[in-house]
Amino acid sequence: MKNVSMNGIFSRNVEIFISLAKTKSFQKTASIFGLSTSSISRELVTLENKLKVTLVDRSCRPLILTPEGRKLLSELIPIMNESQLWHEKLRISIQA
């Protein structure tokens, strides 16, 4: 996988979901992660099965998030931002 990890805090399928939401493309997300589009799809299905919801409307191009997908993304973004902030603070304190 290319260097796209959110500091190892989030599972890969969550990171893939966030990338899909940003790029609106299985192909672009596959390129970012260095995976096939079918692998990206499998990761998304795994997350959807865990959550028991459909996150992406696959019938649209570019893809769009379902209402559940939009809600999940809106909840993940602040958590992701806070995680990145704390990771940076920790990195700086270790280097000091």
Short mmCIF file of N, CA and C in Angstrom, two decimals:
data_model
loop_
_atom_site.label_atom_id
_atom_site.label_comp_id
_atom_site.label_asym_id
_atom_site.label_seq_id
_atom_site.Cartn_x
_atom_site.Cartn_y
_atom_site.Cartn_z
N MET A 1 0.84 -1.18 0.00
CA MET A 1 0.00 0.00 0.00
C MET A 1 0.88 1.24 0.00
N LYS A 2 0.51 2.22 -0.77
CA LYS A 2 1.24 3.47 -0.79
C LYS A 2 1.03 4.20 0.53
N ASN A 3 1.81 5.24 0.77
CA ASN A 3 1.76 5.94 2.04
C ASN A 3 0.52 6.82 2.15
N VAL A 4 -0.59 6.23 2.53
CA VAL A 4 -1.83 6.97 2.70
C VAL A 4 -2.43 6.74 4.07
N SER A 5 -1.75 6.01 4.94
CA SER A 5 -2.30 5.65 6.23
C SER A 5 -2.52 6.86 7.12
N MET A 6 -3.61 6.84 7.83
CA MET A 6 -3.92 7.89 8.79
C MET A 6 -3.27 7.53 10.13
N ASN A 7 -1.96 7.34 10.13
CA ASN A 7 -1.19 7.06 11.34
C ASN A 7 -1.53 5.70 11.95
N GLY A 8 -2.08 4.80 11.17
CA GLY A 8 -2.40 3.48 11.68
C GLY A 8 -3.59 3.45 12.62
N ILE A 9 -4.27 4.58 12.79
CA ILE A 9 -5.39 4.65 13.72
C ILE A 9 -6.64 4.02 13.11
N PHE A 10 -6.87 4.28 11.84
CA PHE A 10 -8.07 3.81 11.16
C PHE A 10 -7.79 2.52 10.42
N SER A 11 -8.80 1.68 10.34
CA SER A 11 -8.65 0.45 9.57
C SER A 11 -8.56 0.82 8.09
N ARG A 12 -7.97 -0.07 7.32
CA ARG A 12 -7.78 0.21 5.90
C ARG A 12 -9.11 0.44 5.20
N ASN A 13 -10.15 -0.31 5.55
CA ASN A 13 -11.40 -0.10 4.84
C ASN A 13 -12.03 1.25 5.18
N VAL A 14 -11.77 1.79 6.36
CA VAL A 14 -12.24 3.14 6.68
C VAL A 14 -11.45 4.16 5.86
N GLU A 15 -10.14 3.97 5.77
CA GLU A 15 -9.32 4.87 4.97
C GLU A 15 -9.74 4.83 3.49
N ILE A 16 -10.07 3.66 3.01
CA ILE A 16 -10.53 3.52 1.62
C ILE A 16 -11.86 4.23 1.44
N PHE A 17 -12.77 4.07 2.40
CA PHE A 17 -14.05 4.77 2.31
C PHE A 17 -13.84 6.28 2.25
N ILE A 18 -12.98 6.81 3.09
CA ILE A 18 -12.71 8.25 3.09
C ILE A 18 -12.14 8.68 1.74
N SER A 19 -11.23 7.89 1.20
CA SER A 19 -10.65 8.20 -0.11
C SER A 19 -11.72 8.16 -1.20
N LEU A 20 -12.58 7.16 -1.16
CA LEU A 20 -13.67 7.08 -2.14
C LEU A 20 -14.57 8.30 -2.06
N ALA A 21 -14.86 8.73 -0.84
CA ALA A 21 -15.70 9.91 -0.66
C ALA A 21 -15.04 11.16 -1.25
N LYS A 22 -13.73 11.24 -1.10
CA LYS A 22 -13.00 12.41 -1.62
C LYS A 22 -12.84 12.36 -3.14
N THR A 23 -12.46 11.20 -3.66
CA THR A 23 -12.16 11.09 -5.10
C THR A 23 -13.39 10.81 -5.95
N LYS A 24 -14.42 10.22 -5.32
CA LYS A 24 -15.63 9.81 -6.03
C LYS A 24 -15.33 8.83 -7.17
N SER A 25 -14.27 8.02 -6.94
CA SER A 25 -13.84 7.11 -8.01
C SER A 25 -13.14 5.89 -7.42
N PHE A 26 -13.62 4.71 -7.82
CA PHE A 26 -12.93 3.48 -7.43
C PHE A 26 -11.54 3.43 -8.07
N GLN A 27 -11.44 3.87 -9.33
CA GLN A 27 -10.16 3.83 -10.05
C GLN A 27 -9.12 4.73 -9.38
N LYS A 28 -9.49 5.95 -9.04
CA LYS A 28 -8.55 6.88 -8.40
C LYS A 28 -8.13 6.37 -7.03
N THR A 29 -9.09 5.84 -6.27
CA THR A 29 -8.76 5.30 -4.95
C THR A 29 -7.86 4.09 -5.08
N ALA A 30 -8.12 3.24 -6.06
CA ALA A 30 -7.25 2.08 -6.29
C ALA A 30 -5.83 2.53 -6.58
N SER A 31 -5.68 3.56 -7.38
CA SER A 31 -4.36 4.09 -7.71
C SER A 31 -3.67 4.64 -6.46
N ILE A 32 -4.39 5.35 -5.63
CA ILE A 32 -3.83 5.91 -4.40
C ILE A 32 -3.30 4.81 -3.49
N PHE A 33 -4.06 3.74 -3.36
CA PHE A 33 -3.70 2.65 -2.44
C PHE A 33 -2.83 1.59 -3.09
N GLY A 34 -2.64 1.68 -4.40
CA GLY A 34 -1.84 0.67 -5.08
C GLY A 34 -2.54 -0.68 -5.12
N LEU A 35 -3.86 -0.65 -5.24
CA LEU A 35 -4.67 -1.87 -5.26
C LEU A 35 -5.51 -1.89 -6.54
N SER A 36 -6.12 -3.03 -6.81
CA SER A 36 -7.05 -3.13 -7.93
C SER A 36 -8.40 -2.52 -7.51
N THR A 37 -9.20 -2.18 -8.50
CA THR A 37 -10.53 -1.65 -8.19
C THR A 37 -11.38 -2.72 -7.50
N SER A 38 -11.17 -3.98 -7.84
CA SER A 38 -11.95 -5.04 -7.17
C SER A 38 -11.55 -5.16 -5.70
N SER A 39 -10.28 -4.93 -5.39
CA SER A 39 -9.85 -4.93 -3.98
C SER A 39 -10.48 -3.78 -3.22
N ILE A 40 -10.56 -2.62 -3.87
CA ILE A 40 -11.20 -1.46 -3.24
C ILE A 40 -12.67 -1.78 -2.98
N SER A 41 -13.33 -2.36 -3.94
CA SER A 41 -14.73 -2.73 -3.79
C SER A 41 -14.91 -3.72 -2.64
N ARG A 42 -14.04 -4.71 -2.55
CA ARG A 42 -14.12 -5.70 -1.45
C ARG A 42 -13.94 -5.03 -0.09
N GLU A 43 -13.00 -4.10 0.01
CA GLU A 43 -12.79 -3.38 1.27
C GLU A 43 -14.04 -2.60 1.66
N LEU A 44 -14.66 -1.96 0.67
CA LEU A 44 -15.88 -1.19 0.95
C LEU A 44 -17.00 -2.12 1.39
N VAL A 45 -17.16 -3.24 0.71
CA VAL A 45 -18.20 -4.20 1.09
C VAL A 45 -17.96 -4.72 2.51
N THR A 46 -16.72 -4.95 2.86
CA THR A 46 -16.39 -5.40 4.23
C THR A 46 -16.86 -4.37 5.25
N LEU A 47 -16.57 -3.09 4.99
CA LEU A 47 -17.00 -2.03 5.90
C LEU A 47 -18.53 -1.95 5.94
N GLU A 48 -19.16 -2.01 4.78
CA GLU A 48 -20.63 -1.96 4.74
C GLU A 48 -21.24 -3.13 5.50
N ASN A 49 -20.66 -4.31 5.37
CA ASN A 49 -21.17 -5.48 6.10
C ASN A 49 -20.99 -5.32 7.60
N LYS A 50 -19.85 -4.77 8.03
CA LYS A 50 -19.62 -4.53 9.46
C LYS A 50 -20.66 -3.57 10.02
N LEU A 51 -20.97 -2.53 9.25
CA LEU A 51 -21.89 -1.49 9.71
C LEU A 51 -23.35 -1.80 9.38
N LYS A 52 -23.56 -2.78 8.52
CA LYS A 52 -24.91 -3.19 8.09
C LYS A 52 -25.66 -2.04 7.41
N VAL A 53 -24.92 -1.30 6.57
CA VAL A 53 -25.50 -0.22 5.76
C VAL A 53 -24.80 -0.17 4.41
N THR A 54 -25.45 0.44 3.44
CA THR A 54 -24.83 0.73 2.15
C THR A 54 -24.29 2.14 2.22
N LEU A 55 -23.01 2.32 1.93
CA LEU A 55 -22.36 3.62 2.06
C LEU A 55 -22.24 4.38 0.75
N VAL A 56 -22.23 3.64 -0.36
CA VAL A 56 -21.99 4.24 -1.67
C VAL A 56 -23.05 3.76 -2.65
N ASP A 57 -23.57 4.69 -3.43
CA ASP A 57 -24.47 4.32 -4.52
C ASP A 57 -23.60 3.98 -5.72
N ARG A 58 -23.47 2.70 -6.01
CA ARG A 58 -22.58 2.23 -7.07
C ARG A 58 -23.18 2.40 -8.48
N SER A 59 -24.44 2.82 -8.56
CA SER A 59 -25.06 2.96 -9.87
C SER A 59 -24.75 4.31 -10.52
N CYS A 60 -24.14 5.21 -9.79
CA CYS A 60 -23.85 6.55 -10.30
C CYS A 60 -22.37 6.71 -10.62
N ARG A 61 -22.10 7.50 -11.64
CA ARG A 61 -20.73 7.88 -12.00
C ARG A 61 -20.68 9.38 -12.15
N PRO A 62 -19.89 10.13 -11.44
CA PRO A 62 -19.06 9.64 -10.36
C PRO A 62 -19.93 9.14 -9.20
N LEU A 63 -19.34 8.27 -8.39
CA LEU A 63 -20.12 7.67 -7.32
C LEU A 63 -20.56 8.73 -6.32
N ILE A 64 -21.66 8.45 -5.66
CA ILE A 64 -22.14 9.35 -4.61
C ILE A 64 -22.36 8.53 -3.34
N LEU A 65 -22.24 9.22 -2.22
CA LEU A 65 -22.49 8.56 -0.94
C LEU A 65 -23.98 8.49 -0.68
N THR A 66 -24.40 7.42 -0.04
CA THR A 66 -25.77 7.31 0.43
C THR A 66 -25.92 8.24 1.64
N PRO A 67 -27.13 8.47 2.10
CA PRO A 67 -27.29 9.27 3.33
C PRO A 67 -26.47 8.69 4.50
N GLU A 68 -26.43 7.37 4.60
CA GLU A 68 -25.64 6.73 5.66
C GLU A 68 -24.14 6.99 5.45
N GLY A 69 -23.72 6.96 4.19
CA GLY A 69 -22.32 7.25 3.88
C GLY A 69 -21.95 8.67 4.21
N ARG A 70 -22.84 9.61 3.91
CA ARG A 70 -22.59 11.02 4.24
C ARG A 70 -22.52 11.21 5.75
N LYS A 71 -23.39 10.55 6.48
CA LYS A 71 -23.38 10.65 7.95
C LYS A 71 -22.09 10.09 8.51
N LEU A 72 -21.70 8.92 8.05
CA LEU A 72 -20.45 8.32 8.53
C LEU A 72 -19.27 9.24 8.23
N LEU A 73 -19.20 9.75 7.02
CA LEU A 73 -18.09 10.64 6.65
C LEU A 73 -18.07 11.88 7.55
N SER A 74 -19.23 12.45 7.80
CA SER A 74 -19.29 13.66 8.64
C SER A 74 -18.83 13.37 10.06
N GLU A 75 -19.00 12.14 10.51
CA GLU A 75 -18.53 11.76 11.84
C GLU A 75 -17.05 11.39 11.85
N LEU A 76 -16.56 10.86 10.74
CA LEU A 76 -15.16 10.44 10.67
C LEU A 76 -14.19 11.61 10.49
N ILE A 77 -14.58 12.63 9.75
CA ILE A 77 -13.66 13.73 9.45
C ILE A 77 -13.13 14.41 10.71
N PRO A 78 -13.97 14.81 11.67
CA PRO A 78 -13.41 15.42 12.88
C PRO A 78 -12.50 14.47 13.67
N ILE A 79 -12.87 13.19 13.70
CA ILE A 79 -12.04 12.21 14.40
C ILE A 79 -10.69 12.08 13.70
N MET A 80 -10.71 12.02 12.38
CA MET A 80 -9.48 11.90 11.60
C MET A 80 -8.60 13.14 11.81
N ASN A 81 -9.20 14.32 11.78
CA ASN A 81 -8.44 15.55 11.96
C ASN A 81 -7.81 15.61 13.35
N GLU A 82 -8.58 15.24 14.36
CA GLU A 82 -8.06 15.23 15.74
C GLU A 82 -6.94 14.21 15.89
N SER A 83 -7.11 13.05 15.27
CA SER A 83 -6.08 12.02 15.32
C SER A 83 -4.78 12.51 14.70
N GLN A 84 -4.89 13.17 13.56
CA GLN A 84 -3.69 13.69 12.89
C GLN A 84 -3.02 14.75 13.74
N LEU A 85 -3.80 15.60 14.39
CA LEU A 85 -3.25 16.64 15.27
C LEU A 85 -2.49 16.01 16.43
N TRP A 86 -3.09 15.03 17.09
CA TRP A 86 -2.43 14.37 18.22
C TRP A 86 -1.19 13.60 17.78
N HIS A 87 -1.25 13.00 16.62
CA HIS A 87 -0.09 12.28 16.11
C HIS A 87 1.06 13.25 15.89
N GLU A 88 0.78 14.40 15.33
CA GLU A 88 1.81 15.42 15.09
C GLU A 88 2.37 15.94 16.41
N LYS A 89 1.50 16.21 17.40
CA LYS A 89 1.96 16.66 18.71
C LYS A 89 2.87 15.62 19.36
N LEU A 90 2.49 14.36 19.26
CA LEU A 90 3.29 13.29 19.83
C LEU A 90 4.64 13.18 19.14
N ARG A 91 4.63 13.28 17.81
CA ARG A 91 5.88 13.22 17.05
C ARG A 91 6.82 14.35 17.46
N ILE A 92 6.28 15.55 17.62
CA ILE A 92 7.11 16.70 18.00
C ILE A 92 7.64 16.53 19.41
N SER A 93 6.81 16.03 20.33
CA SER A 93 7.27 15.87 21.72
C SER A 93 8.34 14.79 21.83
N ILE A 94 8.28 13.76 21.00
CA ILE A 94 9.28 12.71 21.03
C ILE A 94 10.62 13.23 20.50
N GLN A 95 10.54 14.11 19.50
CA GLN A 95 11.76 14.65 18.90
C GLN A 95 12.42 15.71 19.77
N ALA A 96 11.67 16.29 20.69
CA ALA A 96 12.21 17.39 21.54
C ALA A 96 13.20 16.89 22.55
#
